[in-house]
Amino acid sequence: MGNTVAREDFEWVYTDQPHADRRKEILAKHPEIKALMKPDYNLIWVVVLMVLAQLTAFYLVKDLDWKWVVFWAYIFGSCVSHSMTLAIHEISHNSAFGNSKAMWNRWFGIFANLPLGLPYSISFKRYHMDHHRYLGGDGIDVDIPTNFEGWFFCTPFRKFIWIVLQPFFYAIRPLCINPKPITRLEIINLLAQLAFDVVIYYLWGVKSIFYMLAGSVLGLGLHPISGHFIAEHYMFLKGHETYSYYGPLNLLTFNVGYHNEHHDFPNIPGKSLPLVKKIAAEYYDNLPQYNSWVKVLYDFVMDDTISPYSRMKRQLKGEVKQD
C-alpha cells in the first residue's frame, strides 16, 4: 500500500490569495482584456446539443446488453457528463446570458443538469462563488478536503480509492464543512431532476437510468478529465496554490484548465481564457503549469509527498459574505 506521506496538515498561509492583485496589475497594463468580459452565447447552443446527445444515448442503450451499457457509460457518457458539469461551472459565472440576466443562467443551469441524473447546479453555484471569493478559506471553501480525507487517504492505494470516490466526497463535503440552508431554487432543481429521471425510467427503463447515473459517477471519478480536480489547486510546488493546464482536454472542458486565468478573471468565459493568456503572457508563461491531467493523477497517487493535505488554507478575518 506504500508509505504514509510526510505531510500531516494543510499548508496554512497568512497572505491573501494572489488573484485579485494580479487582476489589477494585468488590467492596468492590458485594459483591452475588459472587452472579453461578456457572455458566450455559443455556450447556450453547445449545452442544448449536449443534452440532446445524452437523450439520444439514453434511447440507444435501453436494449443493449449490460456489458455494453457499462462500456458506453464510461467511454461516452462519462465524457459528456463531466463536460456538462463544466458547462454548469460556466453557467454559474453567468457566462451563458450575462450578469444582467442572472436568473436566466440559474434556470439554464437546471436544464443543463438534467442528463446528469442528480441535482447539482444550484448548490454548486452557491458554493463555487465562495471558492472564488475565499480561496482556501477555512470552513468556507468546500473545495478543500476535510481533515479526515487528509489523514486517511495517505498511501498510494488509499489515494487511488480517494480519486475513484471523488464524486462522493464532493457531494458530502459541503455538509461537513459549510452546511447552508436549502433555498427555493435548490428545491426546484431537485424536483425538476426527479421528474426528469422518472420520465426517462418510464420511457426507456432501468438501463437508461443506469447509463445516466454511471456516466456521471465514472466521469467524475477515475477518468482522465478528473485530473483537473487535483491539477487546479493541489500544491505540487510549495508556494503555488493555483495551476493551469494547457493540454488538449481543454477542448472538452470549456478551457477550465486555464485556471490561473480563470481565477484572475472569473467573469471572462472559458472560450476567451486563451486570449487572456496570450495578451498577458508575461504574467502566465512562467507560472507552474501542466500538459497532462493523466500524469497529474499518476503523480498524485505515487508521490509520497502529495496527499489531500497538499492544499493552502487560510483563516479568514473580517466579515464573510456567502451566497
mmCIF file of C-alpha atoms in Angstrom:
data_model
loop_
_atom_site.group_PDB
_atom_site.id
_atom_site.type_symbol
_atom_site.label_atom_id
_atom_site.label_comp_id
_atom_site.label_asym_id
_atom_site.label_seq_id
_atom_site.Cartn_x
_atom_site.Cartn_y
_atom_site.Cartn_z
ATOM 1 C CA MET A 1 0.000 0.000 0.000
ATOM 2 C CA GLY A 2 3.012 2.332 0.053
ATOM 3 C CA ASN A 3 4.441 4.590 2.696
ATOM 4 C CA THR A 4 2.473 7.207 4.563
ATOM 5 C CA VAL A 5 3.085 10.690 3.182
ATOM 6 C CA ALA A 6 5.106 13.109 5.276
ATOM 7 C CA ARG A 7 2.523 15.918 5.326
ATOM 8 C CA GLU A 8 0.237 15.788 8.356
ATOM 9 C CA ASP A 9 -1.676 19.048 7.989
ATOM 10 C CA PHE A 10 -2.641 21.648 5.418
ATOM 11 C CA GLU A 11 -0.249 24.419 4.415
ATOM 12 C CA TRP A 12 -1.563 27.346 6.446
ATOM 13 C CA VAL A 13 -0.831 30.743 4.901
ATOM 14 C CA TYR A 14 -1.451 34.237 6.224
ATOM 15 C CA THR A 15 -1.495 36.177 2.987
ATOM 16 C CA ASP A 16 -4.381 37.000 0.670
ATOM 17 C CA GLN A 17 -4.883 34.926 -2.462
ATOM 18 C CA PRO A 18 -2.812 36.294 -5.373
ATOM 19 C CA HIS A 19 -5.572 36.561 -7.956
ATOM 20 C CA ALA A 20 -7.105 39.927 -7.044
ATOM 21 C CA ASP A 21 -3.771 41.764 -7.073
ATOM 22 C CA ARG A 22 -2.694 40.138 -10.323
ATOM 23 C CA ARG A 23 -6.023 41.045 -11.917
ATOM 24 C CA LYS A 24 -5.484 44.718 -11.019
ATOM 25 C CA GLU A 25 -1.962 44.678 -12.439
ATOM 26 C CA ILE A 26 -2.996 42.998 -15.667
ATOM 27 C CA LEU A 27 -5.945 45.322 -16.253
ATOM 28 C CA ALA A 28 -3.744 48.358 -15.638
ATOM 29 C CA LYS A 29 -1.263 47.101 -18.212
ATOM 30 C CA HIS A 30 -3.709 45.459 -20.646
ATOM 31 C CA PRO A 31 -7.087 47.257 -20.381
ATOM 32 C CA GLU A 32 -8.171 45.619 -23.650
ATOM 33 C CA ILE A 33 -8.887 42.472 -21.621
ATOM 34 C CA LYS A 34 -12.046 44.191 -20.370
ATOM 35 C CA ALA A 35 -13.543 43.625 -23.840
ATOM 36 C CA LEU A 36 -13.530 39.872 -23.104
ATOM 37 C CA MET A 37 -15.879 40.307 -20.128
ATOM 38 C CA LYS A 38 -19.071 39.427 -21.981
ATOM 39 C CA PRO A 39 -21.370 36.402 -22.329
ATOM 40 C CA ASP A 40 -20.541 33.455 -24.564
ATOM 41 C CA TYR A 41 -23.839 32.889 -26.352
ATOM 42 C CA ASN A 42 -22.386 29.861 -28.164
ATOM 43 C CA LEU A 43 -22.431 28.144 -24.766
ATOM 44 C CA ILE A 44 -26.230 28.002 -24.962
ATOM 45 C CA TRP A 45 -26.224 26.001 -28.177
ATOM 46 C CA VAL A 46 -23.403 23.728 -27.053
ATOM 47 C CA VAL A 47 -25.326 22.828 -23.890
ATOM 48 C CA VAL A 48 -28.538 22.186 -25.842
ATOM 49 C CA LEU A 49 -26.646 19.861 -28.204
ATOM 50 C CA MET A 50 -25.071 18.033 -25.262
ATOM 51 C CA VAL A 51 -28.467 17.473 -23.659
ATOM 52 C CA LEU A 52 -29.831 16.168 -26.972
ATOM 53 C CA ALA A 53 -26.796 13.898 -27.368
ATOM 54 C CA GLN A 54 -27.417 12.344 -23.977
ATOM 55 C CA LEU A 55 -31.131 11.937 -24.643
ATOM 56 C CA THR A 56 -30.221 10.088 -27.835
ATOM 57 C CA ALA A 57 -27.789 7.925 -25.874
ATOM 58 C CA PHE A 58 -30.470 7.137 -23.247
ATOM 59 C CA TYR A 59 -32.653 5.826 -26.054
ATOM 60 C CA LEU A 60 -29.885 3.851 -27.779
ATOM 61 C CA VAL A 61 -28.699 1.990 -24.665
ATOM 62 C CA LYS A 62 -32.134 0.882 -23.471
ATOM 63 C CA ASP A 63 -31.979 -2.516 -25.222
ATOM 64 C CA LEU A 64 -28.229 -3.191 -25.078
ATOM 65 C CA ASP A 65 -26.610 -5.961 -23.045
ATOM 66 C CA TRP A 66 -25.482 -4.730 -19.656
ATOM 67 C CA LYS A 67 -21.789 -5.022 -20.547
ATOM 68 C CA TRP A 68 -22.326 -2.584 -23.416
ATOM 69 C CA VAL A 69 -24.327 -0.226 -21.222
ATOM 70 C CA VAL A 70 -21.364 -0.086 -18.834
ATOM 71 C CA PHE A 71 -18.924 0.271 -21.730
ATOM 72 C CA TRP A 72 -20.732 3.213 -23.298
ATOM 73 C CA ALA A 73 -21.374 4.807 -19.900
ATOM 74 C CA TYR A 74 -17.615 5.023 -19.390
ATOM 75 C CA ILE A 75 -16.449 5.681 -22.937
ATOM 76 C CA PHE A 76 -19.076 8.244 -23.959
ATOM 77 C CA GLY A 77 -21.472 9.070 -21.135
ATOM 78 C CA SER A 78 -18.737 9.893 -18.634
ATOM 79 C CA CYS A 79 -17.106 12.375 -21.014
ATOM 80 C CA VAL A 80 -20.361 14.161 -21.778
ATOM 81 C CA SER A 81 -21.403 14.193 -18.121
ATOM 82 C CA HIS A 82 -18.113 15.608 -16.894
ATOM 83 C CA SER A 83 -18.115 18.129 -19.707
ATOM 84 C CA MET A 84 -21.634 19.129 -18.680
ATOM 85 C CA THR A 85 -20.541 19.765 -15.094
ATOM 86 C CA LEU A 86 -18.014 22.211 -16.520
ATOM 87 C CA ALA A 87 -20.695 23.790 -18.679
ATOM 88 C CA ILE A 88 -22.630 24.261 -15.430
ATOM 89 C CA HIS A 89 -19.470 25.795 -13.988
ATOM 90 C CA GLU A 90 -19.508 28.292 -16.863
ATOM 91 C CA ILE A 91 -23.208 28.976 -16.311
ATOM 92 C CA SER A 92 -22.590 29.557 -12.591
ATOM 93 C CA HIS A 93 -20.431 32.502 -13.646
ATOM 94 C CA ASN A 94 -23.347 33.836 -15.742
ATOM 95 C CA SER A 95 -21.419 33.125 -18.944
ATOM 96 C CA ALA A 96 -24.488 31.978 -20.886
ATOM 97 C CA PHE A 97 -26.739 35.049 -20.616
ATOM 98 C CA GLY A 98 -24.587 37.599 -18.795
ATOM 99 C CA ASN A 99 -24.752 39.143 -15.328
ATOM 100 C CA SER A 100 -27.796 41.245 -16.234
ATOM 101 C CA LYS A 101 -29.857 38.063 -16.631
ATOM 102 C CA ALA A 102 -28.676 36.124 -13.604
ATOM 103 C CA MET A 103 -31.913 34.151 -13.207
ATOM 104 C CA TRP A 104 -31.832 33.082 -16.843
ATOM 105 C CA ASN A 105 -28.483 31.482 -16.054
ATOM 106 C CA ARG A 106 -29.920 29.738 -12.983
ATOM 107 C CA TRP A 107 -32.833 28.233 -14.969
ATOM 108 C CA PHE A 108 -30.486 27.242 -17.766
ATOM 109 C CA GLY A 109 -28.220 25.567 -15.237
ATOM 110 C CA ILE A 110 -31.157 23.458 -14.039
ATOM 111 C CA PHE A 111 -31.809 22.468 -17.670
ATOM 112 C CA ALA A 112 -28.140 21.567 -18.230
ATOM 113 C CA ASN A 113 -28.249 19.496 -15.035
ATOM 114 C CA LEU A 114 -30.962 17.140 -16.311
ATOM 115 C CA PRO A 115 -28.820 14.497 -18.099
ATOM 116 C CA LEU A 116 -26.562 14.174 -15.035
ATOM 117 C CA GLY A 117 -29.305 12.424 -13.071
ATOM 118 C CA LEU A 118 -28.616 14.107 -9.721
ATOM 119 C CA PRO A 119 -29.454 17.729 -8.732
ATOM 120 C CA TYR A 120 -26.290 19.768 -8.666
ATOM 121 C CA SER A 121 -26.402 23.073 -10.479
ATOM 122 C CA ILE A 122 -27.909 25.472 -7.944
ATOM 123 C CA SER A 123 -25.927 24.191 -4.968
ATOM 124 C CA PHE A 124 -22.726 24.253 -6.993
ATOM 125 C CA LYS A 125 -23.291 27.908 -7.837
ATOM 126 C CA ARG A 126 -23.658 28.850 -4.161
ATOM 127 C CA TYR A 127 -20.509 27.077 -3.032
ATOM 128 C CA HIS A 128 -18.403 27.892 -6.068
ATOM 129 C CA MET A 129 -18.753 31.627 -5.551
ATOM 130 C CA ASP A 130 -17.336 31.118 -2.031
ATOM 131 C CA HIS A 131 -14.410 29.238 -3.568
ATOM 132 C CA HIS A 132 -13.549 32.272 -5.686
ATOM 133 C CA ARG A 133 -14.051 34.910 -3.004
ATOM 134 C CA TYR A 134 -12.388 32.978 -0.183
ATOM 135 C CA LEU A 135 -9.927 30.605 -1.863
ATOM 136 C CA GLY A 136 -8.667 28.213 0.793
ATOM 137 C CA GLY A 137 -10.847 29.814 3.460
ATOM 138 C CA ASP A 138 -11.130 27.540 6.483
ATOM 139 C CA GLY A 139 -14.733 26.463 6.977
ATOM 140 C CA ILE A 140 -15.874 28.282 3.827
ATOM 141 C CA ASP A 141 -14.137 26.861 0.743
ATOM 142 C CA VAL A 142 -15.543 23.333 0.389
ATOM 143 C CA ASP A 143 -13.052 22.573 -2.383
ATOM 144 C CA ILE A 144 -10.601 21.995 0.489
ATOM 145 C CA PRO A 145 -10.697 18.363 1.696
ATOM 146 C CA THR A 146 -11.738 17.537 5.240
ATOM 147 C CA ASN A 147 -9.179 16.638 7.894
ATOM 148 C CA PHE A 148 -10.383 13.040 7.674
ATOM 149 C CA GLU A 149 -9.575 12.908 3.956
ATOM 150 C CA GLY A 150 -6.098 14.258 4.549
ATOM 151 C CA TRP A 151 -5.459 11.908 7.473
ATOM 152 C CA PHE A 152 -6.859 8.693 5.999
ATOM 153 C CA PHE A 153 -6.034 8.869 2.280
ATOM 154 C CA CYS A 154 -2.291 8.908 2.837
ATOM 155 C CA THR A 155 -0.917 5.924 0.894
ATOM 156 C CA PRO A 156 -0.855 5.245 -2.857
ATOM 157 C CA PHE A 157 -3.674 2.696 -2.617
ATOM 158 C CA ARG A 158 -5.855 4.900 -0.433
ATOM 159 C CA LYS A 159 -5.224 7.934 -2.647
ATOM 160 C CA PHE A 160 -6.284 5.848 -5.638
ATOM 161 C CA ILE A 161 -9.538 4.991 -3.856
ATOM 162 C CA TRP A 162 -9.990 8.680 -2.981
ATOM 163 C CA ILE A 163 -9.806 9.554 -6.680
ATOM 164 C CA VAL A 164 -12.365 6.863 -7.527
ATOM 165 C CA LEU A 165 -14.692 8.213 -4.831
ATOM 166 C CA GLN A 166 -14.269 11.912 -5.658
ATOM 167 C CA PRO A 167 -17.968 12.382 -6.606
ATOM 168 C CA PHE A 168 -18.944 11.083 -3.156
ATOM 169 C CA PHE A 169 -16.581 13.426 -1.317
ATOM 170 C CA TYR A 170 -17.577 16.460 -3.371
ATOM 171 C CA ALA A 171 -21.219 15.703 -2.547
ATOM 172 C CA ILE A 172 -20.874 15.268 1.230
ATOM 173 C CA ARG A 173 -18.043 17.723 1.926
ATOM 174 C CA PRO A 174 -20.281 20.842 1.940
ATOM 175 C CA LEU A 175 -22.491 19.197 4.574
ATOM 176 C CA CYS A 176 -19.454 18.598 6.772
ATOM 177 C CA ILE A 177 -17.574 21.864 6.251
ATOM 178 C CA ASN A 178 -20.112 24.579 5.473
ATOM 179 C CA PRO A 179 -23.774 23.474 5.520
ATOM 180 C CA LYS A 180 -26.205 26.080 4.222
ATOM 181 C CA PRO A 181 -29.989 26.377 4.450
ATOM 182 C CA ILE A 182 -31.784 24.893 1.460
ATOM 183 C CA THR A 183 -33.123 27.525 -0.938
ATOM 184 C CA ARG A 184 -36.239 27.577 -3.103
ATOM 185 C CA LEU A 185 -34.135 27.198 -6.247
ATOM 186 C CA GLU A 186 -32.417 24.109 -4.828
ATOM 187 C CA ILE A 187 -35.825 22.550 -4.197
ATOM 188 C CA ILE A 188 -36.864 23.379 -7.771
ATOM 189 C CA ASN A 189 -33.590 21.861 -9.019
ATOM 190 C CA LEU A 190 -34.345 18.695 -7.034
ATOM 191 C CA LEU A 191 -37.970 18.405 -8.199
ATOM 192 C CA ALA A 192 -37.093 19.069 -11.841
ATOM 193 C CA GLN A 193 -34.377 16.413 -11.672
ATOM 194 C CA LEU A 194 -36.644 13.830 -10.050
ATOM 195 C CA ALA A 195 -39.350 14.463 -12.657
ATOM 196 C CA PHE A 196 -36.839 14.088 -15.478
ATOM 197 C CA ASP A 197 -35.444 10.838 -14.040
ATOM 198 C CA VAL A 198 -38.946 9.387 -13.645
ATOM 199 C CA VAL A 199 -39.800 10.250 -17.260
ATOM 200 C CA ILE A 200 -36.587 8.619 -18.537
ATOM 201 C CA TYR A 201 -37.308 5.488 -16.485
ATOM 202 C CA TYR A 202 -40.921 5.384 -17.709
ATOM 203 C CA LEU A 203 -39.936 5.806 -21.352
ATOM 204 C CA TRP A 204 -36.783 3.688 -21.633
ATOM 205 C CA GLY A 205 -36.283 1.722 -18.431
ATOM 206 C CA VAL A 206 -33.573 0.975 -15.910
ATOM 207 C CA LYS A 207 -30.668 0.668 -18.358
ATOM 208 C CA SER A 208 -31.057 4.261 -19.448
ATOM 209 C CA ILE A 209 -31.153 5.382 -15.807
ATOM 210 C CA PHE A 210 -28.074 3.298 -15.039
ATOM 211 C CA TYR A 211 -26.227 4.734 -18.038
ATOM 212 C CA MET A 212 -27.075 8.265 -16.900
ATOM 213 C CA LEU A 213 -26.013 7.831 -13.267
ATOM 214 C CA ALA A 214 -22.999 5.619 -14.002
ATOM 215 C CA GLY A 215 -21.736 8.108 -16.564
ATOM 216 C CA SER A 216 -21.859 10.899 -14.001
ATOM 217 C CA VAL A 217 -20.148 8.875 -11.253
ATOM 218 C CA LEU A 218 -17.479 7.398 -13.534
ATOM 219 C CA GLY A 219 -16.834 10.681 -15.288
ATOM 220 C CA LEU A 220 -16.151 12.488 -12.025
ATOM 221 C CA GLY A 221 -14.067 9.677 -10.542
ATOM 222 C CA LEU A 222 -11.291 7.637 -12.160
ATOM 223 C CA HIS A 223 -11.253 9.422 -15.506
ATOM 224 C CA PRO A 224 -8.604 11.443 -17.395
ATOM 225 C CA ILE A 225 -10.729 14.603 -17.226
ATOM 226 C CA SER A 226 -10.897 14.283 -13.429
ATOM 227 C CA GLY A 227 -7.245 15.207 -13.292
ATOM 228 C CA HIS A 228 -8.410 18.818 -13.265
ATOM 229 C CA PHE A 229 -9.789 18.422 -9.727
ATOM 230 C CA ILE A 230 -6.253 17.840 -8.469
ATOM 231 C CA ALA A 231 -4.357 19.918 -11.022
ATOM 232 C CA GLU A 232 -6.167 23.156 -10.173
ATOM 233 C CA HIS A 233 -5.118 23.773 -6.570
ATOM 234 C CA TYR A 234 -3.144 20.875 -5.063
ATOM 235 C CA MET A 235 0.292 22.106 -4.100
ATOM 236 C CA PHE A 236 2.787 20.120 -6.141
ATOM 237 C CA LEU A 237 5.197 23.044 -5.730
ATOM 238 C CA LYS A 238 5.459 24.810 -2.387
ATOM 239 C CA GLY A 239 4.096 28.324 -2.508
ATOM 240 C CA HIS A 240 1.885 27.836 -5.559
ATOM 241 C CA GLU A 241 -1.820 27.198 -4.958
ATOM 242 C CA THR A 242 -3.318 27.560 -8.454
ATOM 243 C CA TYR A 243 -2.039 25.818 -11.576
ATOM 244 C CA SER A 244 -3.036 25.923 -15.231
ATOM 245 C CA TYR A 245 -3.200 23.043 -17.714
ATOM 246 C CA TYR A 246 -2.727 23.744 -21.411
ATOM 247 C CA GLY A 247 -3.362 20.297 -22.909
ATOM 248 C CA PRO A 248 -5.974 19.049 -25.418
ATOM 249 C CA LEU A 249 -8.638 18.089 -22.852
ATOM 250 C CA ASN A 250 -9.458 21.793 -22.581
ATOM 251 C CA LEU A 251 -11.464 21.202 -25.756
ATOM 252 C CA LEU A 252 -13.888 19.044 -23.733
ATOM 253 C CA THR A 253 -13.921 21.158 -20.596
ATOM 254 C CA PHE A 254 -14.606 24.746 -21.659
ATOM 255 C CA ASN A 255 -10.947 25.636 -21.008
ATOM 256 C CA VAL A 256 -11.201 25.008 -17.274
ATOM 257 C CA GLY A 257 -7.515 24.106 -17.473
ATOM 258 C CA TYR A 258 -6.714 27.801 -17.839
ATOM 259 C CA HIS A 259 -7.182 28.005 -14.111
ATOM 260 C CA ASN A 260 -4.886 30.842 -13.117
ATOM 261 C CA GLU A 261 -6.516 32.864 -15.860
ATOM 262 C CA HIS A 262 -9.971 31.826 -14.651
ATOM 263 C CA HIS A 263 -9.357 32.840 -11.032
ATOM 264 C CA ASP A 264 -7.821 36.107 -12.167
ATOM 265 C CA PHE A 265 -10.845 36.840 -14.390
ATOM 266 C CA PRO A 266 -13.840 34.718 -13.282
ATOM 267 C CA ASN A 267 -16.220 36.885 -15.336
ATOM 268 C CA ILE A 268 -14.494 36.011 -18.629
ATOM 269 C CA PRO A 269 -15.979 32.892 -20.298
ATOM 270 C CA GLY A 270 -13.747 29.885 -20.798
ATOM 271 C CA LYS A 271 -13.805 30.409 -24.549
ATOM 272 C CA SER A 272 -11.784 33.619 -24.122
ATOM 273 C CA LEU A 273 -9.271 32.490 -21.493
ATOM 274 C CA PRO A 274 -6.622 31.515 -24.094
ATOM 275 C CA LEU A 275 -6.786 35.129 -25.275
ATOM 276 C CA VAL A 276 -6.169 36.318 -21.716
ATOM 277 C CA LYS A 277 -3.051 34.155 -21.581
ATOM 278 C CA LYS A 278 -1.906 35.419 -24.979
ATOM 279 C CA ILE A 279 -2.436 39.105 -24.139
ATOM 280 C CA ALA A 280 -0.855 38.885 -20.672
ATOM 281 C CA ALA A 281 1.703 36.203 -21.472
ATOM 282 C CA GLU A 282 4.354 37.784 -19.244
ATOM 283 C CA TYR A 283 2.146 37.031 -16.217
ATOM 284 C CA TYR A 284 1.348 33.394 -17.053
ATOM 285 C CA ASP A 285 4.173 31.824 -19.057
ATOM 286 C CA ASN A 286 6.426 31.444 -16.025
ATOM 287 C CA LEU A 287 3.794 30.123 -13.628
ATOM 288 C CA PRO A 288 3.749 26.351 -12.887
ATOM 289 C CA GLN A 289 1.654 24.538 -15.482
ATOM 290 C CA TYR A 290 0.661 21.067 -16.676
ATOM 291 C CA ASN A 291 0.293 19.443 -20.062
ATOM 292 C CA SER A 292 -1.236 16.131 -18.898
ATOM 293 C CA TRP A 293 -4.047 15.546 -16.423
ATOM 294 C CA VAL A 294 -3.351 11.803 -16.546
ATOM 295 C CA LYS A 295 0.188 12.446 -15.297
ATOM 296 C CA VAL A 296 -1.242 14.653 -12.542
ATOM 297 C CA LEU A 297 -3.396 11.737 -11.369
ATOM 298 C CA TYR A 298 -0.444 9.323 -11.534
ATOM 299 C CA ASP A 299 1.880 11.681 -9.673
ATOM 300 C CA PHE A 300 -0.736 12.370 -7.008
ATOM 301 C CA VAL A 301 -1.126 8.654 -6.296
ATOM 302 C CA MET A 302 2.549 7.709 -6.447
ATOM 303 C CA ASP A 303 4.264 10.741 -4.882
ATOM 304 C CA ASP A 304 4.502 10.218 -1.116
ATOM 305 C CA THR A 305 4.823 13.958 -0.505
ATOM 306 C CA ILE A 306 1.395 14.724 -2.060
ATOM 307 C CA SER A 307 -1.978 13.963 -0.467
ATOM 308 C CA PRO A 308 -5.371 15.599 0.149
ATOM 309 C CA TYR A 309 -3.488 17.682 2.745
ATOM 310 C CA SER A 310 -1.494 19.351 -0.065
ATOM 311 C CA ARG A 311 -3.617 22.497 -0.103
ATOM 312 C CA MET A 312 -3.121 26.053 1.070
ATOM 313 C CA LYS A 313 -5.576 27.039 3.781
ATOM 314 C CA ARG A 314 -6.433 30.455 5.246
ATOM 315 C CA GLN A 315 -8.000 31.605 8.499
ATOM 316 C CA LEU A 316 -10.398 34.263 7.257
ATOM 317 C CA LYS A 317 -10.690 37.570 9.058
ATOM 318 C CA GLY A 318 -13.374 40.221 8.971
ATOM 319 C CA GLU A 319 -16.865 39.897 7.522
ATOM 320 C CA VAL A 320 -17.533 36.886 5.312
ATOM 321 C CA LYS A 321 -20.361 37.196 2.797
ATOM 322 C CA GLN A 322 -21.697 33.944 1.363
ATOM 323 C CA ASP A 323 -24.356 33.162 -1.242
#
